[in-house]
Coordinates of C-alpha atoms and ligand atoms in Angstrom, one line a residue:
M1 CA -40.5 -31.4 26.9
R2 CA -39.3 -29.5 29.5
S3 CA -43.1 -28.8 30.5
N4 CA -44.0 -32.0 31.0
L5 CA -41.3 -32.9 33.7
R6 CA -42.8 -33.3 37.1
P7 CA -40.9 -31.6 40.5
C8 CA -39.5 -35.0 41.2
A9 CA -37.3 -34.9 38.3
W10 CA -35.9 -31.8 39.4
L11 CA -32.8 -32.7 41.0
A12 CA -32.1 -35.5 38.5
I13 CA -31.7 -32.6 35.8
Q14 CA -29.8 -30.7 38.3
L15 CA -27.3 -33.6 38.8
S16 CA -27.0 -34.0 35.2
F17 CA -26.7 -30.4 34.2
L18 CA -23.5 -30.5 36.6
L19 CA -22.2 -33.7 34.5
I20 CA -23.2 -31.6 31.6
L21 CA -21.1 -28.8 32.8
A22 CA -17.5 -30.8 33.5
M23 CA -18.0 -32.4 30.3
T24 CA -18.1 -29.4 28.4
V25 CA -15.0 -28.0 30.5
S26 CA -13.3 -30.9 29.1
H27 CA -13.8 -31.4 25.6
A28 CA -15.2 -27.8 24.5
A29 CA -13.1 -25.1 23.9
D30 CA -15.4 -22.1 23.7
G31 CA -17.9 -23.1 26.2
T32 CA -20.9 -23.9 24.4
G33 CA -21.4 -27.5 25.7
R34 CA -20.1 -30.8 24.3
H35 CA -21.8 -32.3 21.4
L36 CA -21.7 -35.4 19.6
S37 CA -18.6 -35.5 17.7
A38 CA -19.1 -34.8 13.9
D39 CA -17.8 -36.5 10.8
V40 CA -17.8 -33.8 8.8
V41 CA -18.2 -30.3 9.5
V42 CA -18.2 -27.4 6.8
V43 CA -16.5 -24.6 8.0
N44 CA -16.2 -20.5 6.3
A45 CA -19.4 -20.8 4.1
R46 CA -22.0 -19.1 3.1
V47 CA -25.0 -21.1 3.6
Y48 CA -28.6 -20.5 2.1
T49 CA -30.2 -23.1 4.1
V50 CA -33.9 -23.0 2.2
N51 CA -34.7 -22.9 6.2
P52 CA -37.0 -19.8 6.6
K53 CA -36.4 -19.8 10.3
Q54 CA -32.6 -19.4 9.7
P55 CA -32.1 -18.4 6.0
W56 CA -28.2 -18.2 6.3
A57 CA -25.3 -19.7 8.1
E58 CA -21.9 -20.4 8.2
A59 CA -21.1 -23.5 9.1
I60 CA -22.8 -27.2 9.2
A61 CA -22.2 -30.4 11.4
I62 CA -22.5 -33.8 10.2
H63 CA -23.1 -36.8 11.9
N64 CA -23.4 -40.2 10.0
D65 CA -25.7 -39.4 7.6
E66 CA -28.0 -36.4 9.2
T67 CA -27.0 -32.8 9.5
V68 CA -26.8 -32.2 13.1
F69 CA -26.1 -28.3 13.3
V70 CA -26.4 -25.3 10.9
G71 CA -24.9 -21.9 12.4
S72 CA -21.7 -20.1 13.2
N73 CA -18.3 -21.0 13.0
K74 CA -17.7 -20.5 16.4
D75 CA -20.7 -22.8 17.7
A76 CA -19.8 -25.4 15.1
A77 CA -16.3 -26.2 16.7
A78 CA -17.7 -27.8 19.5
Y79 CA -18.7 -30.8 16.9
R80 CA -15.2 -30.9 15.9
D81 CA -12.6 -33.5 17.6
K82 CA -9.4 -35.4 15.9
R83 CA -11.6 -37.6 13.3
T84 CA -13.7 -34.6 11.9
R85 CA -13.6 -34.0 8.5
V86 CA -12.9 -29.9 8.1
I87 CA -13.9 -28.6 5.3
D88 CA -13.0 -25.1 4.8
A89 CA -15.7 -23.9 2.1
S90 CA -13.3 -20.6 2.0
G91 CA -16.4 -18.3 1.3
R92 CA -18.5 -20.0 -1.3
L93 CA -22.2 -20.7 -1.3
V94 CA -23.4 -23.8 0.2
L95 CA -27.0 -25.1 -0.7
P96 CA -29.0 -28.1 -0.2
G97 CA -28.3 -30.8 -2.6
F98 CA -30.3 -30.7 -5.6
T99 CA -33.1 -33.1 -6.7
D100 CA -34.2 -33.1 -10.5
C101 CA -38.1 -34.2 -10.3
H102 CA -38.7 -35.2 -13.9
S103 CA -36.0 -37.5 -15.4
H104 CA -35.4 -40.3 -17.4
F105 CA -32.6 -41.2 -16.1
L106 CA -31.5 -44.8 -17.6
D107 CA -32.3 -43.1 -21.0
G108 CA -30.1 -40.4 -20.0
A109 CA -27.2 -42.1 -18.7
L110 CA -27.2 -44.8 -21.8
S111 CA -27.4 -41.3 -23.8
L112 CA -24.0 -40.2 -22.5
E113 CA -22.0 -42.9 -24.2
R114 CA -23.7 -42.1 -27.7
I115 CA -23.2 -39.4 -29.9
H116 CA -24.2 -35.8 -28.6
L117 CA -25.9 -33.7 -31.6
D118 CA -27.7 -30.8 -29.4
D119 CA -25.0 -28.0 -30.7
A120 CA -24.3 -29.2 -34.0
K121 CA -25.3 -26.4 -36.4
D122 CA -25.4 -28.2 -39.8
V123 CA -25.4 -31.7 -41.6
A124 CA -21.9 -31.0 -42.2
E125 CA -21.0 -31.0 -38.9
I126 CA -23.5 -33.8 -37.6
Q127 CA -21.8 -35.7 -40.6
R128 CA -18.3 -35.2 -38.9
R129 CA -19.5 -36.0 -35.6
V130 CA -21.0 -39.3 -36.6
K131 CA -17.9 -40.2 -38.5
A132 CA -15.4 -39.8 -35.8
Y133 CA -18.0 -41.6 -33.4
A134 CA -18.1 -44.5 -35.7
D135 CA -13.9 -44.6 -36.4
A136 CA -13.8 -44.3 -32.5
H137 CA -16.0 -47.6 -32.1
P138 CA -15.0 -50.3 -34.7
Q139 CA -16.8 -52.8 -32.3
L140 CA -20.3 -51.2 -32.0
K141 CA -22.9 -52.6 -34.5
W142 CA -25.1 -49.7 -34.1
I143 CA -23.8 -46.3 -34.4
R144 CA -26.5 -44.5 -32.1
G145 CA -27.2 -40.6 -31.1
R146 CA -29.5 -37.8 -30.0
G147 CA -29.7 -34.2 -29.9
W148 CA -30.1 -33.0 -33.6
T149 CA -32.3 -30.1 -34.2
Y150 CA -34.8 -29.8 -37.0
P151 CA -33.3 -26.5 -38.1
A152 CA -29.7 -28.1 -38.5
V153 CA -30.8 -30.8 -40.7
G154 CA -32.1 -28.5 -43.5
P155 CA -34.5 -26.5 -45.0
T156 CA -37.5 -28.9 -44.8
N157 CA -36.6 -29.7 -41.1
L158 CA -36.5 -33.2 -41.6
P159 CA -33.0 -34.9 -42.2
N160 CA -32.4 -37.3 -44.9
K161 CA -31.1 -41.0 -45.0
K162 CA -28.2 -40.3 -48.0
D163 CA -26.6 -37.6 -45.7
L164 CA -25.6 -41.0 -43.2
D165 CA -25.4 -43.1 -46.3
S166 CA -22.3 -41.3 -47.3
I167 CA -20.5 -41.7 -44.4
V168 CA -21.6 -44.6 -42.6
P169 CA -23.1 -47.3 -45.6
D170 CA -22.0 -50.5 -43.7
R171 CA -23.4 -50.4 -40.4
P172 CA -27.0 -49.0 -39.4
V173 CA -27.0 -45.7 -38.0
Y174 CA -30.3 -44.5 -35.5
L175 CA -30.4 -40.6 -34.4
E176 CA -33.0 -39.7 -32.7
A177 CA -33.9 -35.6 -32.3
F178 CA -33.4 -33.6 -29.4
D179 CA -37.3 -33.5 -28.5
G180 CA -37.6 -37.4 -28.8
H181 CA -40.6 -36.8 -31.6
T182 CA -38.6 -37.8 -34.8
W183 CA -35.7 -40.1 -35.8
W184 CA -33.2 -40.5 -38.7
A185 CA -32.1 -43.5 -40.3
N186 CA -29.7 -44.8 -42.9
S187 CA -30.1 -47.0 -45.4
K188 CA -28.8 -50.1 -43.5
A189 CA -30.7 -49.5 -40.3
L190 CA -34.0 -48.9 -42.4
Q191 CA -33.3 -52.4 -44.3
L192 CA -32.4 -54.2 -40.7
A193 CA -36.0 -52.8 -39.8
G194 CA -37.8 -54.1 -42.9
I195 CA -39.1 -50.8 -43.4
T196 CA -39.2 -50.3 -46.9
R197 CA -41.7 -48.0 -49.5
D198 CA -44.7 -50.4 -49.0
T199 CA -44.4 -50.1 -45.3
P200 CA -47.7 -48.8 -44.3
N201 CA -47.5 -46.0 -41.8
P202 CA -48.3 -46.5 -37.9
P203 CA -51.3 -45.2 -36.1
G204 CA -50.0 -41.6 -34.8
G205 CA -46.8 -42.2 -36.9
E206 CA -45.1 -41.7 -40.1
I207 CA -42.5 -42.9 -42.4
V208 CA -41.5 -39.7 -44.4
R209 CA -41.6 -40.5 -47.7
D210 CA -39.7 -39.2 -51.0
P211 CA -42.9 -37.5 -53.0
A212 CA -41.5 -38.8 -56.3
T213 CA -40.4 -42.1 -55.6
G214 CA -42.1 -43.0 -52.4
E215 CA -39.1 -44.7 -50.9
P216 CA -38.7 -43.9 -47.0
T217 CA -36.6 -40.7 -46.4
G218 CA -35.1 -42.2 -43.1
A219 CA -37.1 -39.9 -41.3
L220 CA -39.3 -41.4 -38.7
K221 CA -42.2 -39.1 -36.9
E222 CA -43.3 -40.1 -33.7
D223 CA -43.2 -43.2 -30.8
T224 CA -44.9 -45.3 -33.1
A225 CA -43.1 -45.5 -35.8
D226 CA -39.7 -45.6 -33.8
A227 CA -41.0 -48.9 -32.6
L228 CA -40.7 -50.1 -36.3
M229 CA -36.9 -50.0 -35.4
L230 CA -37.1 -51.2 -31.9
P231 CA -37.4 -54.8 -32.6
V232 CA -34.0 -54.9 -33.9
L233 CA -31.9 -52.5 -31.9
P234 CA -29.9 -53.9 -29.6
L235 CA -31.0 -54.0 -25.8
P236 CA -27.9 -53.0 -23.6
S237 CA -26.8 -56.1 -21.5
R238 CA -27.0 -55.8 -17.6
N239 CA -23.1 -55.0 -17.3
E240 CA -24.1 -52.2 -20.1
K241 CA -26.7 -50.9 -18.0
I242 CA -24.7 -50.7 -14.6
A243 CA -21.7 -48.9 -16.5
A244 CA -24.2 -46.5 -17.4
Y245 CA -26.0 -45.6 -14.2
K246 CA -22.4 -45.2 -12.8
A247 CA -21.5 -42.6 -15.4
G248 CA -25.0 -41.2 -14.7
F249 CA -24.6 -40.8 -11.5
K250 CA -21.4 -39.3 -11.7
E251 CA -22.8 -36.8 -14.3
A252 CA -25.6 -36.0 -11.7
N253 CA -23.2 -35.3 -8.8
R254 CA -21.3 -33.1 -10.9
A255 CA -23.8 -31.1 -11.7
G256 CA -25.0 -31.0 -7.8
L257 CA -27.8 -33.5 -8.0
V258 CA -28.5 -35.5 -5.2
R259 CA -31.8 -37.0 -6.0
V260 CA -33.9 -38.0 -9.2
H261 CA -37.3 -38.6 -9.4
T262 CA -38.0 -40.7 -12.5
A263 CA -40.8 -40.6 -15.1
G264 CA -40.8 -43.8 -16.5
G265 CA -38.3 -44.8 -19.5
V266 CA -38.6 -44.2 -23.3
G267 CA -37.1 -47.2 -24.5
V268 CA -38.2 -50.7 -24.0
G269 CA -37.5 -51.7 -20.9
M270 CA -35.4 -48.5 -20.0
S271 CA -37.3 -47.6 -16.9
D272 CA -35.2 -47.1 -13.9
L273 CA -38.2 -48.8 -12.1
M274 CA -37.9 -52.2 -14.4
N275 CA -34.5 -51.6 -13.6
A276 CA -34.5 -50.8 -9.7
D277 CA -32.7 -54.5 -9.1
L278 CA -29.9 -52.7 -10.5
L279 CA -30.0 -49.8 -8.0
E280 CA -30.5 -52.1 -5.3
E281 CA -27.1 -54.4 -6.3
M282 CA -25.1 -50.7 -6.7
R283 CA -26.2 -49.5 -3.2
K284 CA -25.0 -53.1 -1.7
S285 CA -21.6 -52.2 -3.4
G286 CA -21.5 -48.6 -2.3
D287 CA -21.8 -47.2 -5.8
L288 CA -25.4 -45.6 -5.3
T289 CA -24.4 -42.1 -5.0
L290 CA -28.0 -40.6 -6.3
R291 CA -31.6 -41.3 -4.5
F292 CA -34.5 -42.4 -6.4
Y293 CA -38.0 -42.0 -6.4
M294 CA -39.3 -44.2 -9.7
A295 CA -42.6 -43.7 -11.4
Y296 CA -44.6 -46.7 -13.0
R297 CA -45.4 -45.7 -16.5
A298 CA -49.0 -46.3 -17.4
E299 CA -50.0 -46.9 -21.2
P300 CA -53.6 -45.8 -22.5
P301 CA -56.4 -47.2 -22.7
N302 CA -56.1 -48.7 -19.2
L303 CA -54.3 -49.5 -15.9
T304 CA -55.6 -53.2 -15.3
A305 CA -55.5 -54.6 -11.7
K306 CA -52.4 -56.8 -12.7
Q307 CA -50.3 -53.6 -13.5
I308 CA -51.6 -51.7 -10.1
Q309 CA -50.5 -54.9 -8.0
E310 CA -47.3 -54.3 -9.9
V311 CA -47.1 -50.9 -8.5
E312 CA -48.3 -52.0 -5.1
D313 CA -45.4 -54.7 -5.1
A314 CA -42.5 -52.0 -6.3
R315 CA -44.0 -49.7 -3.3
S316 CA -43.7 -52.5 -0.5
E317 CA -40.1 -53.5 -2.0
Y318 CA -38.9 -50.0 -2.4
H319 CA -39.6 -47.4 0.0
D320 CA -36.4 -45.8 1.8
E321 CA -34.6 -43.0 1.4
W322 CA -32.3 -44.3 -1.3
I323 CA -34.6 -45.9 -3.5
S324 CA -38.1 -45.9 -3.7
A325 CA -41.4 -46.3 -5.9
G326 CA -45.1 -46.2 -5.4
A327 CA -45.9 -43.6 -8.5
V328 CA -47.6 -43.8 -11.7
K329 CA -46.9 -41.7 -14.6
F330 CA -49.6 -41.0 -17.5
F331 CA -49.4 -39.1 -20.5
M332 CA -52.9 -37.3 -21.1
D333 CA -51.7 -35.2 -24.2
G334 CA -48.6 -34.6 -26.6
V335 CA -46.9 -31.2 -27.5
I336 CA -47.7 -28.4 -28.6
E337 CA -44.9 -28.0 -31.2
S338 CA -46.1 -31.1 -33.4
H339 CA -49.9 -30.1 -32.4
T340 CA -50.3 -33.4 -30.4
A341 CA -50.8 -31.3 -26.9
A342 CA -54.7 -31.1 -26.1
M343 CA -56.2 -27.5 -26.4
L344 CA -59.5 -25.8 -25.4
A345 CA -59.4 -24.0 -28.8
P346 CA -58.4 -25.0 -32.0
Y347 CA -54.8 -24.2 -32.8
S348 CA -54.0 -20.9 -34.1
D349 CA -51.7 -21.9 -36.9
D350 CA -54.4 -24.9 -38.2
P351 CA -57.8 -24.2 -36.9
K352 CA -58.9 -27.9 -38.0
L353 CA -56.4 -29.3 -34.9
S354 CA -56.8 -29.0 -31.3
G355 CA -54.6 -32.0 -30.6
N356 CA -55.9 -34.6 -28.7
L357 CA -56.5 -36.9 -25.5
L358 CA -54.5 -39.6 -24.9
W359 CA -56.9 -40.8 -22.3
D360 CA -60.3 -41.2 -22.0
P361 CA -61.3 -38.9 -19.3
A362 CA -63.6 -41.1 -17.6
T363 CA -61.1 -44.0 -17.6
Y364 CA -58.4 -41.7 -16.5
G365 CA -61.1 -40.6 -13.7
K366 CA -61.9 -44.0 -12.6
I367 CA -57.9 -45.0 -12.5
V368 CA -57.0 -41.6 -10.6
A369 CA -59.4 -42.4 -7.9
D370 CA -58.5 -45.9 -7.5
L371 CA -54.5 -44.7 -6.8
D372 CA -55.5 -41.7 -4.8
K373 CA -57.3 -44.1 -2.1
R374 CA -54.7 -46.5 -2.3
G375 CA -52.0 -43.4 -1.5
I376 CA -50.4 -43.6 -4.6
Q377 CA -49.1 -40.9 -6.0
I378 CA -49.9 -39.7 -9.7
F379 CA -47.8 -37.6 -12.2
T380 CA -49.5 -36.7 -15.3
H381 CA -48.1 -35.5 -18.3
A382 CA -50.3 -32.7 -19.4
I383 CA -49.2 -29.5 -21.9
G384 CA -52.4 -28.3 -23.3
D385 CA -54.9 -26.0 -21.4
R386 CA -57.7 -28.9 -21.8
A387 CA -55.4 -32.1 -21.1
I388 CA -54.2 -29.8 -18.1
R389 CA -58.1 -29.1 -17.0
I390 CA -59.1 -32.5 -17.2
T391 CA -56.4 -33.8 -15.1
L392 CA -57.3 -31.2 -12.5
D393 CA -60.7 -32.0 -12.5
A394 CA -59.7 -35.9 -11.9
Y395 CA -57.4 -35.3 -9.0
E396 CA -60.0 -32.6 -7.4
E397 CA -63.0 -35.2 -7.9
A398 CA -60.7 -38.2 -6.2
A399 CA -60.1 -36.1 -3.4
R400 CA -63.8 -35.4 -3.0
E401 CA -65.0 -38.8 -3.9
N402 CA -62.3 -40.3 -1.2
G403 CA -61.9 -37.7 1.4
T404 CA -58.5 -37.8 0.7
K405 CA -56.0 -34.8 1.9
D406 CA -52.5 -33.6 1.1
R407 CA -52.1 -36.7 -1.7
R408 CA -49.5 -33.9 -3.7
H409 CA -50.4 -35.7 -7.4
R410 CA -48.5 -34.0 -9.6
I411 CA -49.0 -32.3 -13.3
E412 CA -45.3 -32.2 -15.2
H413 CA -45.0 -29.6 -17.8
I414 CA -47.9 -27.2 -17.4
E415 CA -46.9 -25.4 -20.8
D416 CA -50.3 -23.5 -21.4
A417 CA -52.5 -23.5 -18.5
S418 CA -55.7 -21.6 -19.0
T419 CA -56.3 -18.6 -16.5
E420 CA -59.0 -20.0 -14.7
D421 CA -56.9 -23.2 -14.0
I422 CA -53.8 -21.6 -12.3
S423 CA -55.3 -21.1 -9.2
R424 CA -56.4 -24.5 -8.8
F425 CA -52.6 -26.2 -8.3
G426 CA -52.7 -24.1 -4.6
K427 CA -56.4 -24.7 -4.0
L428 CA -56.4 -28.1 -4.6
G429 CA -53.0 -29.0 -3.3
V430 CA -51.3 -30.4 -6.8
I431 CA -47.7 -30.1 -7.4
A432 CA -46.5 -28.1 -10.4
S433 CA -43.8 -29.8 -11.8
F434 CA -42.2 -27.6 -14.2
Q435 CA -38.7 -28.0 -16.3
P436 CA -37.7 -24.4 -16.7
L437 CA -35.5 -25.0 -20.0
H438 CA -38.4 -26.2 -21.5
A439 CA -39.3 -22.3 -21.5
Y440 CA -35.8 -21.4 -23.1
P441 CA -36.9 -18.8 -25.9
D442 CA -35.4 -20.3 -28.4
D443 CA -36.5 -20.3 -32.2
D444 CA -38.1 -23.4 -31.3
T445 CA -40.6 -21.8 -29.0
L446 CA -40.6 -18.3 -29.9
L447 CA -41.1 -19.1 -33.7
V448 CA -42.9 -22.8 -33.8
W449 CA -44.8 -22.8 -30.6
L450 CA -45.8 -19.4 -30.2
R451 CA -47.2 -19.6 -33.7
N452 CA -49.0 -23.1 -32.7
V453 CA -50.8 -21.2 -29.5
G454 CA -51.0 -17.6 -31.0
P455 CA -51.0 -14.5 -29.0
E456 CA -53.6 -14.9 -26.1
R457 CA -52.4 -18.3 -25.1
G458 CA -48.6 -17.1 -25.7
Q459 CA -49.2 -15.0 -22.7
R460 CA -49.9 -17.9 -20.2
A461 CA -46.9 -20.0 -21.4
W462 CA -45.4 -21.8 -18.6
A463 CA -46.8 -19.7 -15.7
W464 CA -44.5 -19.9 -13.0
R465 CA -44.6 -16.9 -10.8
S466 CA -49.0 -17.0 -11.0
V467 CA -48.8 -20.7 -9.9
Q468 CA -46.8 -19.9 -7.3
A469 CA -48.7 -16.5 -6.2
D470 CA -51.7 -18.6 -6.0
G471 CA -50.0 -21.0 -3.5
G472 CA -48.9 -23.9 -5.7
V473 CA -45.9 -25.2 -5.3
L474 CA -43.3 -25.7 -8.0
A475 CA -41.0 -28.9 -8.1
F476 CA -38.5 -28.6 -11.2
G477 CA -36.4 -30.6 -13.1
S478 CA -34.9 -31.5 -16.8
D479 CA -36.2 -34.0 -18.2
W480 CA -33.5 -35.4 -19.2
P481 CA -32.1 -36.6 -22.0
I482 CA -34.6 -34.3 -23.2
V483 CA -32.5 -31.4 -22.2
T484 CA -29.1 -31.4 -20.3
L485 CA -29.5 -32.5 -16.7
N486 CA -27.6 -29.7 -15.3
P487 CA -30.0 -27.5 -13.4
W488 CA -27.9 -24.3 -13.1
A489 CA -29.3 -23.4 -17.2
G490 CA -32.6 -24.2 -15.6
I491 CA -32.4 -21.7 -12.7
Q492 CA -30.8 -18.8 -15.3
N493 CA -33.9 -19.4 -17.6
A494 CA -36.2 -19.1 -14.6
V495 CA -34.9 -16.3 -13.9
T496 CA -34.6 -14.7 -16.7
R497 CA -36.6 -16.3 -19.3
Q498 CA -34.0 -15.1 -21.9
T499 CA -31.4 -17.2 -24.3
V500 CA -27.6 -16.9 -23.2
E501 CA -27.6 -14.4 -25.6
G502 CA -30.0 -12.2 -24.0
N503 CA -32.8 -12.7 -25.9
P504 CA -35.8 -11.5 -25.8
P505 CA -34.2 -8.5 -24.2
D506 CA -37.2 -8.1 -21.5
G507 CA -37.7 -11.7 -21.4
F508 CA -40.0 -14.3 -22.5
V509 CA -43.4 -13.3 -21.0
P510 CA -41.4 -11.4 -18.1
R511 CA -44.2 -11.3 -15.6
E512 CA -43.8 -15.0 -15.0
R513 CA -40.0 -15.0 -13.9
I514 CA -39.1 -15.6 -10.5
S515 CA -36.2 -14.7 -8.2
V516 CA -33.0 -17.0 -7.6
E517 CA -34.7 -17.8 -4.1
D518 CA -37.4 -19.1 -5.8
A519 CA -35.7 -21.1 -8.4
I520 CA -33.7 -22.9 -6.1
R521 CA -36.5 -23.6 -3.7
G522 CA -38.1 -25.5 -7.1
Y523 CA -34.8 -27.6 -6.7
T524 CA -34.9 -28.1 -3.1
M525 CA -37.8 -27.8 -0.8
G526 CA -40.3 -27.3 -3.6
A527 CA -38.7 -31.0 -4.7
A528 CA -39.0 -32.2 -1.0
I529 CA -42.6 -31.7 -1.2
A530 CA -43.1 -33.0 -4.4
G531 CA -41.6 -36.1 -3.2
H532 CA -43.5 -36.4 0.3
R533 CA -39.8 -35.8 1.8
E534 CA -40.0 -32.3 3.3
Q535 CA -39.4 -33.9 6.8
R536 CA -36.2 -34.9 5.6
E537 CA -34.5 -33.2 2.8
G538 CA -35.2 -30.1 1.3
S539 CA -33.4 -27.9 3.5
L540 CA -30.3 -27.4 5.5
E541 CA -31.4 -27.9 9.3
P542 CA -30.7 -30.7 12.0
G543 CA -32.3 -33.7 11.6
K544 CA -32.3 -33.8 7.8
L545 CA -30.3 -36.1 5.6
A546 CA -26.3 -34.4 4.9
D547 CA -26.8 -33.8 1.3
L548 CA -25.3 -30.5 0.3
I549 CA -23.2 -28.8 -2.8
I550 CA -21.0 -26.0 -2.8
I551 CA -20.6 -24.1 -5.6
D552 CA -18.2 -21.6 -6.9
R553 CA -20.3 -18.6 -7.1
N554 CA -22.8 -16.7 -5.2
L555 CA -25.7 -17.0 -7.1
F556 CA -27.3 -14.0 -5.1
D557 CA -25.0 -11.0 -6.3
I558 CA -24.1 -12.2 -9.8
E559 CA -25.4 -11.0 -13.0
P560 CA -28.4 -13.6 -13.8
R561 CA -26.7 -14.6 -17.2
A562 CA -23.6 -15.7 -15.3
I563 CA -26.0 -18.6 -13.5
E564 CA -25.7 -21.1 -16.0
K565 CA -22.3 -21.4 -15.9
T566 CA -21.9 -22.2 -11.9
E567 CA -19.6 -25.0 -11.4
V568 CA -20.2 -27.5 -8.4
L569 CA -17.2 -27.8 -6.5
L570 CA -18.3 -30.4 -4.0
T571 CA -21.0 -32.6 -3.6
I572 CA -22.3 -34.4 -0.1
V573 CA -24.8 -37.0 -0.2
G574 CA -25.9 -38.7 3.3
G575 CA -22.9 -37.2 4.3
R576 CA -20.2 -38.6 2.2
V577 CA -18.5 -36.9 -0.4
V578 CA -19.5 -38.1 -3.8
Y579 CA -18.0 -35.6 -6.0
E580 CA -15.0 -32.9 -5.9
S581 CA -14.2 -30.6 -8.5
A582 CA -10.6 -30.9 -10.0
A583 CA -10.5 -27.3 -9.3
W584 CA -11.6 -27.8 -5.5
K585 CA -9.0 -30.6 -5.4
S586 CA -6.1 -28.6 -6.5
A587 CA -7.2 -25.8 -4.2
T588 CA -7.7 -27.6 -0.9
S589 CA -4.4 -29.5 -1.7
Q590 CA -2.3 -26.6 -1.8
K591 CA -4.1 -24.9 1.2
H592 CA -2.9 -28.1 3.1
A593 CA 0.8 -27.9 1.8
E594 CA 0.5 -24.2 3.0
A595 CA -0.9 -25.0 6.3
K596 CA 2.2 -27.6 6.8
Ligands
LIG601 ZN1 -40.4 -36.6 -19.7

């Protein structure tokens, strides 16, 4: 700027300098110059900014919804006046607010009200929780829950309706497995859905039957079997969805999230995009405290011109910093545990199987090229090495054909990329969207996942460090409600690749572990790049949105095993405090009392 000034402007500059000097003397105690007065100033913090030019700072000043200053306590004083809210961080770590790059938000929000079975160890515990919930909710027509694990339901790893009939015989009960691939119905639910011994298995799914009698056991495998239940499941009302969203925002802000990317709904009508009018309504009423970037879910075998128009319409309707659309999500394959992820070579435990592509590569390639040309971002679920390769090929070909650059198409999950494809993420600018907790080395990972791929492919599991080392951008998320929305457990697993008990001792494929800085980056700057928002988000810098969190521990000097217990003390979104923990509130009010 200054170099563009002509000499005739010089006098004006000198005059205004004198004016500024006069204002400085009258307003700012430290003589650093008068700045606009901030609405909020955070002081005495250890700010890790995720800005490589200024990684650490002590203070931040916020005006309206923007950060206007990042620097020392001393210099921050110039931004304070009588009406500034001063937040004393008492030496706590401050980070940019986190983004969850892969969630099914409305599904997750609705599940908050249902029975949680994630940590139930056996059928007796599940029964106890189902009964307590049913007793506490006598008005509910259906008893629903999610999160049960295969080892918990008994030696066959499949649940049985009898265990539910004996506790709730008169109302339908329907419980989803933690991975969203199997459902557990009681007899009443099967009866309402009309599922009997004569009902044929749906394509790709299974009504599990008793080998002796042929009667359905209550276990339904894959979503085509779940689809048999959907017509009789009550859909949530508009008010129920709004209530669920509000509870979901609270949960997200409490976990330190300021934005989510949503990857389409699991249930019918449950995508966030289809409910964007509710988000818009809540924004108007001041209840929206979480930013949304929503993807449209494409179903094979094709994406029609009409559907592409729906995506275009959504993009032109929603495109600001709170609510935006304009991405399309595809499923290229399934999952490794059920042998439905598409592999280049057969599964190690069953050489007859190598998974399936859910899209015809030629059709998919054509759609990708069309969307790429329109500037629509693509998210593709690809887990097996074959699915990942087909997806990368399509992205590469689209960019070549259209001459486009920097579209930042994404691959979701990337559980087992082949060695040759790892460097293509960096080379092609494809975003690597990982959910660190999916690599949590529990029995499901070490016994089932690893057995299915075998030792060689096992060494390429969730290759975070390799993708990053070859220039790929990591974008982290949860896949909520498949796993917890809490990103701190994700950071811990990204850093340790160990269970909370510390197994395996060296970590699961330890060379793919990443540093705390890199893991934070996956939820901040990496996420911002993944959403084309790095100019305004992803780090704490003047001119960016004031989205930040204060947490209870310094992640840089604690045992990695203590990261998952991190508690968020305060969350600011767009300059507004949207969450304060009870401990933080009472500590702050005590401080105030002492000051008086
Ligand atoms: Zn997902």
